[in-house]
Coordinates of C-alpha atoms in Angstrom, one line a residue:
Chain A
M1 CA -0.1 0.0 0.1
I2 CA 1.5 3.3 -1.0
W3 CA 1.4 6.0 1.9
Y4 CA -0.4 8.4 0.0
N5 CA -3.2 6.5 -1.0
L6 CA -4.0 6.0 2.5
L7 CA -3.5 9.9 3.1
L8 CA -5.9 10.9 0.4
D9 CA -8.4 8.6 1.7
L10 CA -7.6 10.4 5.3
V11 CA -8.4 13.7 3.5
I12 CA -11.7 12.7 2.2
I13 CA -12.7 11.4 5.1
L14 CA -11.6 14.4 7.5
I15 CA -13.8 16.5 5.1
L16 CA -16.5 14.4 5.3
I17 CA -16.2 14.5 9.1
L18 CA -16.2 18.8 9.0
G19 CA -19.5 18.3 6.7
I20 CA -20.9 16.2 9.3
Y21 CA -19.7 18.6 12.3
L22 CA -21.4 21.7 10.2
F23 CA -24.9 20.1 11.0
R24 CA -24.8 22.0 14.4
Y25 CA -26.7 24.8 12.9
P26 CA -29.3 25.4 10.2
K27 CA -26.8 28.0 8.2
P28 CA -23.5 26.2 8.3
A29 CA -25.4 23.0 7.8
R30 CA -26.1 24.3 4.3
T31 CA -21.9 24.6 3.6
G32 CA -21.6 21.2 5.2
N33 CA -23.9 19.5 2.6
I34 CA -22.1 20.8 -0.4
I35 CA -18.7 20.1 1.5
N36 CA -20.1 16.7 1.5
A37 CA -21.0 16.5 -1.7
F38 CA -17.8 17.7 -2.9
A39 CA -16.1 14.5 -0.7
L40 CA -18.3 12.5 -2.3
F41 CA -16.8 13.8 -5.7
A42 CA -13.6 13.9 -4.6
A43 CA -13.7 10.0 -3.7
F44 CA -15.3 8.9 -6.9
A45 CA -12.5 11.1 -8.9
L46 CA -10.1 9.2 -6.8
V47 CA -11.3 5.7 -7.7
L48 CA -11.3 6.7 -11.7
W49 CA -7.9 7.8 -11.0
R50 CA -6.3 4.7 -9.1
H51 CA -8.1 1.9 -11.1
D52 CA -8.0 1.5 -15.3
I53 CA -12.0 1.4 -15.7
F54 CA -13.2 -0.1 -18.9
H55 CA -16.3 0.8 -20.7
L56 CA -16.4 4.7 -19.6
D57 CA -19.3 5.2 -21.9
I58 CA -21.7 2.7 -20.3
I59 CA -20.5 4.4 -16.8
V60 CA -21.0 8.3 -18.0
I61 CA -24.8 7.6 -19.6
A62 CA -25.6 5.6 -16.3
I63 CA -24.4 8.2 -14.1
L64 CA -25.7 11.3 -16.3
A65 CA -29.5 9.5 -16.5
G66 CA -29.4 8.8 -12.8
S67 CA -28.3 12.3 -11.8
L68 CA -31.0 14.1 -14.0
V69 CA -33.5 12.0 -13.0
G70 CA -32.5 12.4 -9.4
T71 CA -32.3 16.0 -10.0
M72 CA -35.6 16.6 -11.5
V73 CA -37.4 14.7 -8.9
A74 CA -35.5 16.3 -6.1
L75 CA -36.1 19.9 -7.4
R76 CA -39.9 19.1 -7.9
V77 CA -41.4 17.2 -4.5
N78 CA -42.4 19.2 -1.8
A79 CA -41.8 19.2 2.2
V80 CA -45.1 16.9 2.4
Q81 CA -43.5 14.5 0.0
I82 CA -39.8 14.6 1.5
P83 CA -40.4 11.6 3.5
A84 CA -41.6 9.4 0.6
M85 CA -38.9 10.7 -1.7
I86 CA -36.3 9.8 1.0
A87 CA -37.6 6.4 1.2
F88 CA -37.5 5.8 -2.3
Q89 CA -33.6 7.3 -2.4
H90 CA -33.0 4.8 0.2
G91 CA -34.4 2.0 -2.0
A92 CA -32.3 3.4 -4.8
G93 CA -29.4 3.2 -2.7
G94 CA -30.1 -0.6 -1.3
I95 CA -30.3 -1.6 -5.2
A96 CA -27.0 -0.5 -5.9
A97 CA -25.6 -2.1 -2.8
F98 CA -26.9 -5.0 -3.7
L99 CA -26.2 -5.3 -7.3
V100 CA -22.7 -4.3 -6.4
S101 CA -22.4 -7.2 -3.5
F102 CA -23.6 -9.6 -6.1
I103 CA -21.1 -9.0 -8.9
E104 CA -18.6 -8.8 -6.6
L105 CA -19.3 -12.4 -4.7
Y106 CA -20.1 -14.0 -8.3
R107 CA -16.3 -13.0 -9.4
L108 CA -14.8 -14.3 -6.3
N109 CA -13.2 -17.2 -8.4
V110 CA -11.8 -15.0 -10.6
Y111 CA -9.5 -13.1 -7.7
H112 CA -8.7 -13.9 -4.5
N113 CA -10.9 -13.0 -1.3
E114 CA -10.6 -13.6 2.1
L115 CA -13.6 -15.2 4.0
I116 CA -14.4 -12.1 6.2
G117 CA -14.9 -10.3 2.8
Q118 CA -17.4 -12.8 1.1
I119 CA -19.5 -13.2 4.4
S120 CA -19.5 -9.0 4.0
G121 CA -20.5 -9.5 0.4
I122 CA -23.6 -12.1 1.5
L123 CA -24.4 -9.5 4.0
G124 CA -24.5 -6.2 1.9
L125 CA -26.3 -8.6 -0.5
I126 CA -29.0 -9.7 1.7
I127 CA -29.2 -6.2 3.9
G128 CA -28.9 -4.1 0.4
A129 CA -31.9 -6.1 -1.4
A130 CA -34.0 -6.3 1.9
T131 CA -33.6 -2.3 2.4
F132 CA -34.9 -1.9 -1.4
S133 CA -38.0 -3.7 -1.2
G134 CA -38.4 -2.1 2.6
S135 CA -38.0 1.5 1.3
M136 CA -40.5 0.7 -1.6
I137 CA -43.0 -0.2 0.6
A138 CA -42.1 2.7 3.1
S139 CA -42.3 5.1 0.1
G140 CA -45.5 4.1 -1.0
K141 CA -46.9 4.3 2.4
L142 CA -45.7 7.6 3.0
A143 CA -47.3 9.1 -0.6
N144 CA -50.5 7.2 0.1
K145 CA -50.0 5.1 -2.8
I146 CA -50.8 1.9 -0.4
N147 CA -52.3 1.3 2.6
Q148 CA -50.7 3.4 5.5
R149 CA -52.4 1.4 8.5
P150 CA -50.4 -2.2 9.3
T151 CA -51.0 -4.8 7.1
I152 CA -50.6 -8.2 9.3
L153 CA -50.4 -11.7 7.7
P154 CA -51.7 -14.5 9.4
H155 CA -48.5 -16.0 11.5
H156 CA -46.8 -12.7 10.4
S157 CA -44.0 -13.1 13.3
T158 CA -43.4 -17.1 12.1
V159 CA -43.2 -16.1 8.6
L160 CA -40.7 -13.5 9.3
L161 CA -38.9 -15.5 11.5
G162 CA -38.7 -18.2 8.8
L163 CA -38.0 -16.2 6.3
A164 CA -35.0 -14.8 8.2
I165 CA -33.6 -18.0 9.0
L166 CA -34.4 -19.3 5.3
V167 CA -31.9 -16.0 4.7
I168 CA -29.4 -16.5 6.6
S169 CA -29.1 -20.8 5.9
I170 CA -29.1 -19.7 2.0
G171 CA -26.3 -17.1 2.8
L172 CA -24.4 -19.4 4.6
A173 CA -24.4 -22.2 1.6
A174 CA -23.4 -19.8 -0.9
L175 CA -20.4 -19.2 0.8
W176 CA -19.3 -22.8 0.7
M177 CA -20.3 -23.2 -3.1
N178 CA -18.4 -22.6 -6.5
N179 CA -19.8 -20.9 -9.6
P180 CA -22.5 -22.2 -11.3
I181 CA -24.4 -23.1 -7.9
R182 CA -23.2 -20.0 -6.1
V183 CA -24.9 -17.5 -8.8
Y184 CA -28.2 -19.7 -8.2
L185 CA -28.2 -19.3 -4.8
L186 CA -27.1 -15.7 -4.9
L187 CA -30.2 -14.9 -7.2
V188 CA -32.7 -17.0 -4.5
L189 CA -31.0 -15.5 -2.1
I190 CA -31.9 -11.8 -3.4
F191 CA -35.7 -13.0 -4.2
L192 CA -35.7 -13.8 -0.3
S193 CA -34.3 -10.9 1.0
I194 CA -36.8 -8.7 -1.0
L195 CA -39.2 -10.7 0.1
L196 CA -38.3 -10.2 3.9
G197 CA -38.1 -6.8 3.3
V198 CA -41.5 -6.4 2.2
V199 CA -43.0 -8.9 4.6
F200 CA -40.8 -6.8 7.7
A201 CA -42.2 -3.4 6.3
I202 CA -45.9 -3.6 5.6
R203 CA -46.5 -4.5 9.3
I204 CA -45.4 -1.0 10.1
G205 CA -47.8 1.7 9.6
G206 CA -48.8 5.6 10.4
A207 CA -47.3 7.2 13.1
D208 CA -44.5 4.5 13.2
M209 CA -43.2 5.2 10.1
P210 CA -40.4 7.7 11.5
V211 CA -38.8 4.6 13.6
L212 CA -38.8 2.8 10.1
I213 CA -37.6 5.1 7.9
S214 CA -34.5 5.7 10.3
L215 CA -34.1 2.3 10.2
L216 CA -33.8 2.1 6.8
N217 CA -31.7 5.1 6.6
A218 CA -29.5 2.9 9.1
T219 CA -29.8 -0.3 7.0
A220 CA -28.9 1.7 3.9
G221 CA -25.6 2.6 5.2
L222 CA -24.9 -0.8 6.6
A223 CA -25.1 -2.2 3.3
G224 CA -22.8 0.4 1.7
A225 CA -20.2 -0.6 4.8
F226 CA -20.5 -4.0 3.7
C227 CA -20.1 -3.3 0.1
G228 CA -16.8 -1.6 0.9
I229 CA -15.2 -4.5 3.1
I230 CA -16.0 -6.7 0.1
I231 CA -14.3 -4.5 -2.6
Q232 CA -11.8 -3.4 0.1
N233 CA -12.5 0.3 0.0
R234 CA -12.1 2.3 2.7
L235 CA -14.1 5.6 1.8
L236 CA -17.0 3.0 1.2
I237 CA -16.6 1.7 4.8
A238 CA -16.1 5.0 6.7
C239 CA -19.1 6.4 4.8
G240 CA -21.3 3.4 5.4
A241 CA -20.5 3.2 9.0
T242 CA -21.0 6.9 9.8
V243 CA -24.5 6.5 7.8
A244 CA -25.3 3.4 10.0
A245 CA -24.4 5.6 13.0
S246 CA -26.4 8.3 12.1
G247 CA -29.3 6.3 11.2
S248 CA -28.7 4.1 14.7
I249 CA -29.1 7.3 16.4
L250 CA -32.6 8.7 14.8
T251 CA -33.8 5.3 15.4
H252 CA -32.9 5.4 19.0
I253 CA -34.1 8.9 19.0
M254 CA -37.9 8.4 17.5
C255 CA -38.1 5.0 19.9
V256 CA -37.6 7.1 22.8
A257 CA -39.9 10.1 21.9
M258 CA -42.6 7.3 21.8
N259 CA -41.6 5.3 25.1
R260 CA -41.6 2.1 22.6
S261 CA -38.7 -0.1 22.3
L262 CA -37.8 -1.0 18.8
P263 CA -38.8 -4.2 18.9
K264 CA -42.3 -3.5 20.0
V265 CA -42.5 -1.1 17.4
L266 CA -41.0 -3.4 14.5
I267 CA -43.3 -6.3 15.5
G268 CA -46.3 -3.9 16.1
Q269 CA -47.3 -5.0 19.4
A270 CA -50.0 -3.3 21.4
K271 CA -51.7 -1.7 18.6
K272 CA -55.4 -2.6 20.3
L273 CA -56.4 -1.9 23.7
S274 CA -56.8 -5.3 25.6
K275 CA -59.8 -5.8 27.4
E276 CA -58.1 -5.6 30.9
T277 CA -56.5 -2.3 30.1
I278 CA -60.0 -0.7 28.9
S279 CA -61.7 -1.8 32.1
K280 CA -58.6 -0.5 34.1
E281 CA -58.8 2.8 32.4
D282 CA -62.4 3.1 33.6
R283 CA -61.4 2.5 37.1
L284 CA -58.5 5.1 37.4
M285 CA -60.8 8.1 35.5
P286 CA -58.1 10.6 35.1
D287 CA -58.1 14.0 36.6
V288 CA -58.8 15.9 33.3
Q289 CA -62.6 13.7 33.0
K290 CA -63.5 14.5 36.5
H291 CA -64.6 17.8 36.2
T292 CA -65.5 17.9 32.5
K293 CA -68.6 15.9 31.9
P294 CA -71.0 16.3 30.6
K295 CA -69.8 19.3 28.4
T296 CA -72.1 21.6 26.4
P297 CA -70.4 23.2 23.2
P298 CA -70.3 26.6 23.3
A299 CA -72.7 27.9 20.9
D300 CA -70.7 29.4 18.2
P301 CA -67.6 27.7 18.7
Y302 CA -65.6 29.8 16.1
A303 CA -66.8 33.0 17.9
S304 CA -65.4 31.9 21.3
A305 CA -62.1 30.9 19.4
T306 CA -61.8 34.1 17.8
D307 CA -62.2 35.8 21.0
L308 CA -59.8 34.0 23.1
L309 CA -57.0 34.3 20.5
K310 CA -57.6 38.1 20.1
K311 CA -57.5 38.3 23.5
A312 CA -54.3 36.0 24.1
K313 CA -50.7 37.4 24.7
K314 CA -49.1 34.2 24.0
V315 CA -49.9 31.4 21.7
V316 CA -47.9 27.9 21.4
I317 CA -49.5 26.5 18.1
I318 CA -48.9 22.3 18.2
P319 CA -48.7 21.2 14.4
G320 CA -49.5 17.3 13.9
Y321 CA -49.7 15.5 10.6
G322 CA -52.8 16.4 9.9
M323 CA -51.4 19.7 9.2
A324 CA -49.7 18.5 6.1
L325 CA -52.4 16.1 5.2
A326 CA -54.6 19.3 5.0
Q327 CA -52.1 21.3 3.3
A328 CA -52.4 24.1 6.2
Q329 CA -48.8 25.4 6.7
F330 CA -49.1 28.1 4.9
I331 CA -52.3 29.5 6.3
V332 CA -50.9 28.7 9.8
T333 CA -47.9 30.5 9.2
Q334 CA -50.6 33.7 7.9
M335 CA -52.2 33.0 11.4
S336 CA -49.1 33.1 13.3
Q337 CA -47.9 36.2 11.4
L338 CA -51.2 38.4 12.0
L339 CA -51.4 37.6 15.7
E340 CA -47.5 38.8 15.8
Q341 CA -48.7 41.7 14.2
K342 CA -51.0 42.3 17.2
G343 CA -48.0 41.8 19.6
V344 CA -49.0 38.1 20.9
D345 CA -46.1 36.0 21.4
V346 CA -46.1 33.0 19.3
K347 CA -44.2 29.9 19.2
F348 CA -44.5 26.1 17.4
A349 CA -44.3 23.1 19.8
I350 CA -42.5 20.4 17.8
H351 CA -42.8 17.0 19.4
P352 CA -40.1 14.6 18.0
V353 CA -42.6 12.2 16.5
A354 CA -45.0 14.6 14.9
G355 CA -45.4 14.0 11.3
R356 CA -43.6 11.2 9.5
M357 CA -40.1 11.3 9.7
P358 CA -37.5 12.7 12.1
G359 CA -37.8 16.7 12.3
H360 CA -40.6 16.3 9.7
M361 CA -42.8 19.3 11.1
N362 CA -39.7 21.6 11.0
V363 CA -39.4 21.6 7.2
L364 CA -43.0 21.6 6.2
L365 CA -43.2 25.0 8.6
A366 CA -39.7 26.2 7.2
E367 CA -41.2 25.6 3.5
A368 CA -44.2 27.9 4.9
N369 CA -41.7 30.6 6.1
V370 CA -41.7 30.3 9.6
N371 CA -38.7 31.2 10.9
Y372 CA -36.8 28.7 12.9
D373 CA -36.3 30.2 16.1
K374 CA -39.9 29.7 16.4
L375 CA -39.9 26.4 16.4
V376 CA -39.3 24.9 20.2
E377 CA -38.3 21.5 21.1
M378 CA -40.6 19.4 23.2
D379 CA -38.1 19.6 26.5
I380 CA -38.1 23.5 26.2
I381 CA -41.6 24.7 25.3
N382 CA -43.2 22.3 27.8
S383 CA -42.4 24.8 30.7
D384 CA -43.7 27.4 28.9
F385 CA -47.5 26.2 28.7
P386 CA -48.5 26.7 32.4
H387 CA -48.5 30.8 31.1
T388 CA -49.9 30.2 27.6
D389 CA -53.4 31.8 27.0
V390 CA -54.0 29.5 24.1
A391 CA -52.8 26.1 22.9
L392 CA -53.4 26.0 19.0
I393 CA -53.5 22.5 17.9
I394 CA -53.7 21.5 14.1
G395 CA -54.1 18.1 13.2
S396 CA -52.3 16.1 16.1
C397 CA -53.8 14.3 18.7
D398 CA -51.5 11.2 20.0
V399 CA -48.8 13.6 21.0
V400 CA -50.7 16.1 23.0
N401 CA -52.9 13.1 24.5
P402 CA -52.9 13.2 28.6
A403 CA -53.9 9.4 28.6
A404 CA -49.8 9.1 27.8
I405 CA -48.9 10.5 31.1
Q406 CA -52.1 9.9 33.2
Q407 CA -53.5 6.2 32.2
E408 CA -51.5 3.0 32.8
G409 CA -51.5 0.1 29.7
T410 CA -52.5 2.1 27.1
P411 CA -50.2 1.8 23.9
I412 CA -48.7 5.1 24.8
S413 CA -48.3 5.2 28.2
G414 CA -45.1 6.8 29.3
M415 CA -44.9 8.4 25.9
P416 CA -43.8 12.2 26.6
I417 CA -46.0 15.0 25.4
L418 CA -46.9 18.1 24.6
M419 CA -48.4 19.8 27.9
A420 CA -51.1 21.4 26.0
L421 CA -53.6 20.5 28.9
E422 CA -51.5 23.2 30.8
A423 CA -52.5 26.2 28.9
R424 CA -55.3 28.5 30.0
S425 CA -57.5 27.4 27.0
V426 CA -57.0 25.2 23.9
I427 CA -58.3 25.1 20.5
V428 CA -58.1 21.9 18.5
C429 CA -58.2 22.4 14.6
N430 CA -58.4 18.5 13.9
L431 CA -60.6 16.4 11.4
D432 CA -62.8 14.5 13.6
D433 CA -62.4 13.8 17.3
K434 CA -61.6 10.3 17.0
P435 CA -58.6 8.8 18.8
G436 CA -54.9 9.5 16.7
Y437 CA -53.2 6.7 15.5
S438 CA -52.7 4.7 18.6
G439 CA -56.4 4.0 19.5
V440 CA -56.5 6.0 22.6
E441 CA -59.2 8.5 23.1
N442 CA -57.7 11.8 24.0
P443 CA -60.0 13.6 27.1
L444 CA -58.3 16.7 26.4
Y445 CA -61.1 17.2 23.9
K446 CA -63.2 16.8 26.7
M447 CA -61.8 19.4 29.1
D448 CA -63.8 22.4 29.7
K449 CA -61.2 24.9 28.1
T450 CA -60.9 22.9 25.1
I451 CA -63.0 24.5 21.9
M452 CA -63.1 21.7 19.2
L453 CA -63.2 23.2 15.7
L454 CA -63.8 19.9 13.7
G455 CA -63.2 19.6 10.1
D456 CA -60.1 20.2 7.3
A457 CA -57.6 21.9 9.1
K458 CA -57.4 24.8 6.0
T459 CA -61.1 25.5 6.0
T460 CA -61.2 25.7 9.8
L461 CA -58.2 28.4 9.7
E462 CA -59.4 30.3 7.0
K463 CA -62.7 30.9 9.1
L464 CA -60.7 31.8 12.0
L465 CA -58.3 34.0 10.4
K466 CA -61.2 35.9 8.7
G467 CA -62.7 36.2 12.3
M468 CA -59.5 37.4 13.3
Q469 CA -59.6 40.1 10.8
D470 CA -62.9 41.3 11.4
Chain B
M1 CA -5.1 -9.9 7.7
V2 CA -3.4 -6.5 8.2
N3 CA -5.8 -5.1 5.3
L4 CA -8.8 -6.4 7.2
L5 CA -7.8 -5.2 10.3
T6 CA -7.5 -1.8 8.8
M7 CA -11.2 -2.3 7.5
L8 CA -12.4 -3.2 10.7
L9 CA -10.6 -0.3 12.4
V10 CA -12.0 2.4 9.6
F11 CA -15.7 1.1 10.3
V12 CA -15.6 1.2 14.4
F13 CA -13.5 4.6 13.9
S14 CA -16.2 6.0 11.3
F15 CA -18.9 4.6 13.4
V16 CA -17.7 6.0 16.3
I17 CA -17.1 9.7 15.2
G18 CA -20.0 9.6 13.1
Y19 CA -22.0 8.9 16.4
L20 CA -20.2 11.3 18.6
L21 CA -20.9 14.1 15.8
I22 CA -24.4 13.3 15.0
S23 CA -25.5 13.1 18.6
K24 CA -25.1 16.9 18.6
V25 CA -27.4 17.4 15.4
P26 CA -30.3 19.3 17.0
S27 CA -33.7 17.7 16.3
L28 CA -34.7 21.3 14.0
L29 CA -32.2 19.5 11.3
H30 CA -32.9 15.9 11.6
T31 CA -34.6 15.6 8.3
P32 CA -31.9 17.3 6.3
L33 CA -29.5 15.2 8.3
M34 CA -31.2 12.0 7.3
S35 CA -31.4 13.0 3.7
M36 CA -27.5 14.3 3.6
T37 CA -26.8 10.6 4.9
N38 CA -29.0 9.3 2.2
A39 CA -27.1 10.5 -0.2
L40 CA -23.6 9.9 1.4
S41 CA -24.9 5.8 1.7
A42 CA -24.9 6.1 -2.3
I43 CA -21.1 6.2 -2.3
T44 CA -21.6 2.6 -3.3
I45 CA -21.6 4.4 -6.6
L46 CA -17.4 3.7 -6.4
G47 CA -18.1 0.0 -5.8
A48 CA -20.8 0.3 -8.8
V49 CA -18.0 1.9 -11.2
L50 CA -15.1 -0.8 -10.0
I51 CA -17.8 -3.4 -11.4
F52 CA -16.0 -2.0 -14.6
S53 CA -12.3 -2.3 -13.6
L54 CA -12.4 -5.7 -14.9
E55 CA -13.4 -6.9 -18.5
T56 CA -17.1 -7.3 -18.4
N57 CA -19.9 -9.2 -20.4
L58 CA -23.2 -8.1 -21.2
K59 CA -25.0 -9.3 -18.2
E60 CA -22.4 -7.6 -15.5
N61 CA -22.4 -4.3 -17.9
I62 CA -26.2 -4.2 -17.4
I63 CA -25.9 -5.2 -13.8
G64 CA -23.6 -2.2 -13.8
F65 CA -25.5 0.2 -15.7
V66 CA -28.3 -0.2 -13.2
A67 CA -26.4 0.1 -9.8
L68 CA -24.7 3.1 -11.2
G69 CA -27.6 4.9 -12.1
M70 CA -29.5 4.1 -9.2
A71 CA -26.3 5.2 -7.2
A72 CA -26.3 8.9 -8.9
F73 CA -29.9 8.7 -8.6
N74 CA -29.8 8.5 -4.9
V75 CA -26.3 10.8 -4.3
V76 CA -27.5 13.6 -6.7
G77 CA -31.0 13.7 -5.5
G78 CA -29.9 13.3 -2.0
F79 CA -27.8 16.4 -2.0
V80 CA -30.3 18.7 -4.3
I81 CA -32.8 17.6 -1.7
T82 CA -31.1 18.4 1.4
D83 CA -29.6 21.8 -0.1
R84 CA -33.4 22.6 -1.0
M85 CA -34.4 21.8 2.3
L86 CA -31.5 23.9 4.4
K87 CA -32.6 26.7 2.3
L88 CA -35.9 26.9 3.4
F89 CA -34.5 27.6 7.3
K90 CA -34.6 31.3 8.1
K91 CA -34.2 33.3 10.7
D92 CA -35.2 37.1 11.6
N93 CA -36.2 37.5 8.0
Q94 CA -37.1 40.9 7.5
N95 CA -39.9 40.5 4.8
L96 CA -42.5 38.2 6.2
T97 CA -45.7 39.1 5.2
G98 CA -46.8 36.8 3.1

């Protein structure tokens, strides 16, 4: 190994580290992104320089085509579609990873490779193929092309386990076989891994999507790293491992924010309330419900809501995925601007799992021109609620559900929530008063200080806004 | 064996450094972060190019073509979309009346 090869690799890795380091603040992050793009380009140029490459024509055409489509799609998507787009890109990365692993494994009798390299290749192939199909399912769900609810097959866990065992055994067998049997085994392995990804991903849905997409982020990186071990390229390994680390962190954060362990999310446990928990709930009778029932709705909820907003000095807006679905983020911005012009202190409370991927709400609101210093994380904003006049909830349910902290045995019990219930009054602009994804009734809706404005959030807010301007 | 050891070291080193750095990224930027790392994971494009470092037959050409195209889609699309997102993040903007 020539010393300057190692040095060049190190320089590129350091540039990558710098790029990621810049992601601590929004402004430098943009530079960081460009720096990382440059680092990847440099790594690519280095490969071309180090190796004699045949068929440059094929390479150029393929890369031009891929880049062109990638750029066009990336320039068109809006913030609501971003999760689906990112999931789709994970899938594209998965395809590349398993195809490269496949070719390398198939060529192994052409040049020598150690056992570890071969094992890595098999792992890259399996993880890449499963990432591909899992991401396609995730993307379809996020784009609302397939049912967002979890699809549970009969004996789902058994099928999944059986598939996993089959994949591992065939993977092991492929290690000891030579061509042509090996090629067939690898093809079967690809097919089964794709199936595994599908069976794995269809069971996860709705509000659990942030976990799935983070996990696929990690596996896409892992597949890249394994790919790097078989082709013995340090840069591939470094990048893959960094991405795997990033995906793991995000997965962990999402799980903590829902107070659920990863296996529970993945095997979709406790989706429905058992009979025991329901009866337990009745016995508990949470505080909020004691002094609330029966509640008579105000004669004109819009008038009372407008009135509250007009008098308010401090308003906290709590957006959820419903806001994205109703495309209401722009009118939400108008509302916040109007309030600010009247001298009201307006903040946005962002729950870590609000939306369909980590940080989704921030991007949606940034797109709608909300300054990011108004977007406040849960831990910080929660102490503000007791002296907040109005908590304005737009399309979120589970993340403000007091049942999570007051009742035991529900699917969301123990999940940290935004303490909207502590605000002096609450206005809910949701589509309906049905429970959120968790299926747990929201006692907040029944509190005296809560005004329910049901229906499409965009229409509701337009009405409110009009009332405010009059 | 020496080579293998380097590989393992690179993996562990990158994972640890990545872990330390990325845990400092605020939740505000988690979506762009995932989108950027998503682009990084398509560094498999290096592996796809290396398919062509040996003489290839037609099948390998096709597979290589698909792998390259997909990786390029992921890499370029990923960086472009991240840039677009980060451009949206504004603070104390003068003109907000929209």
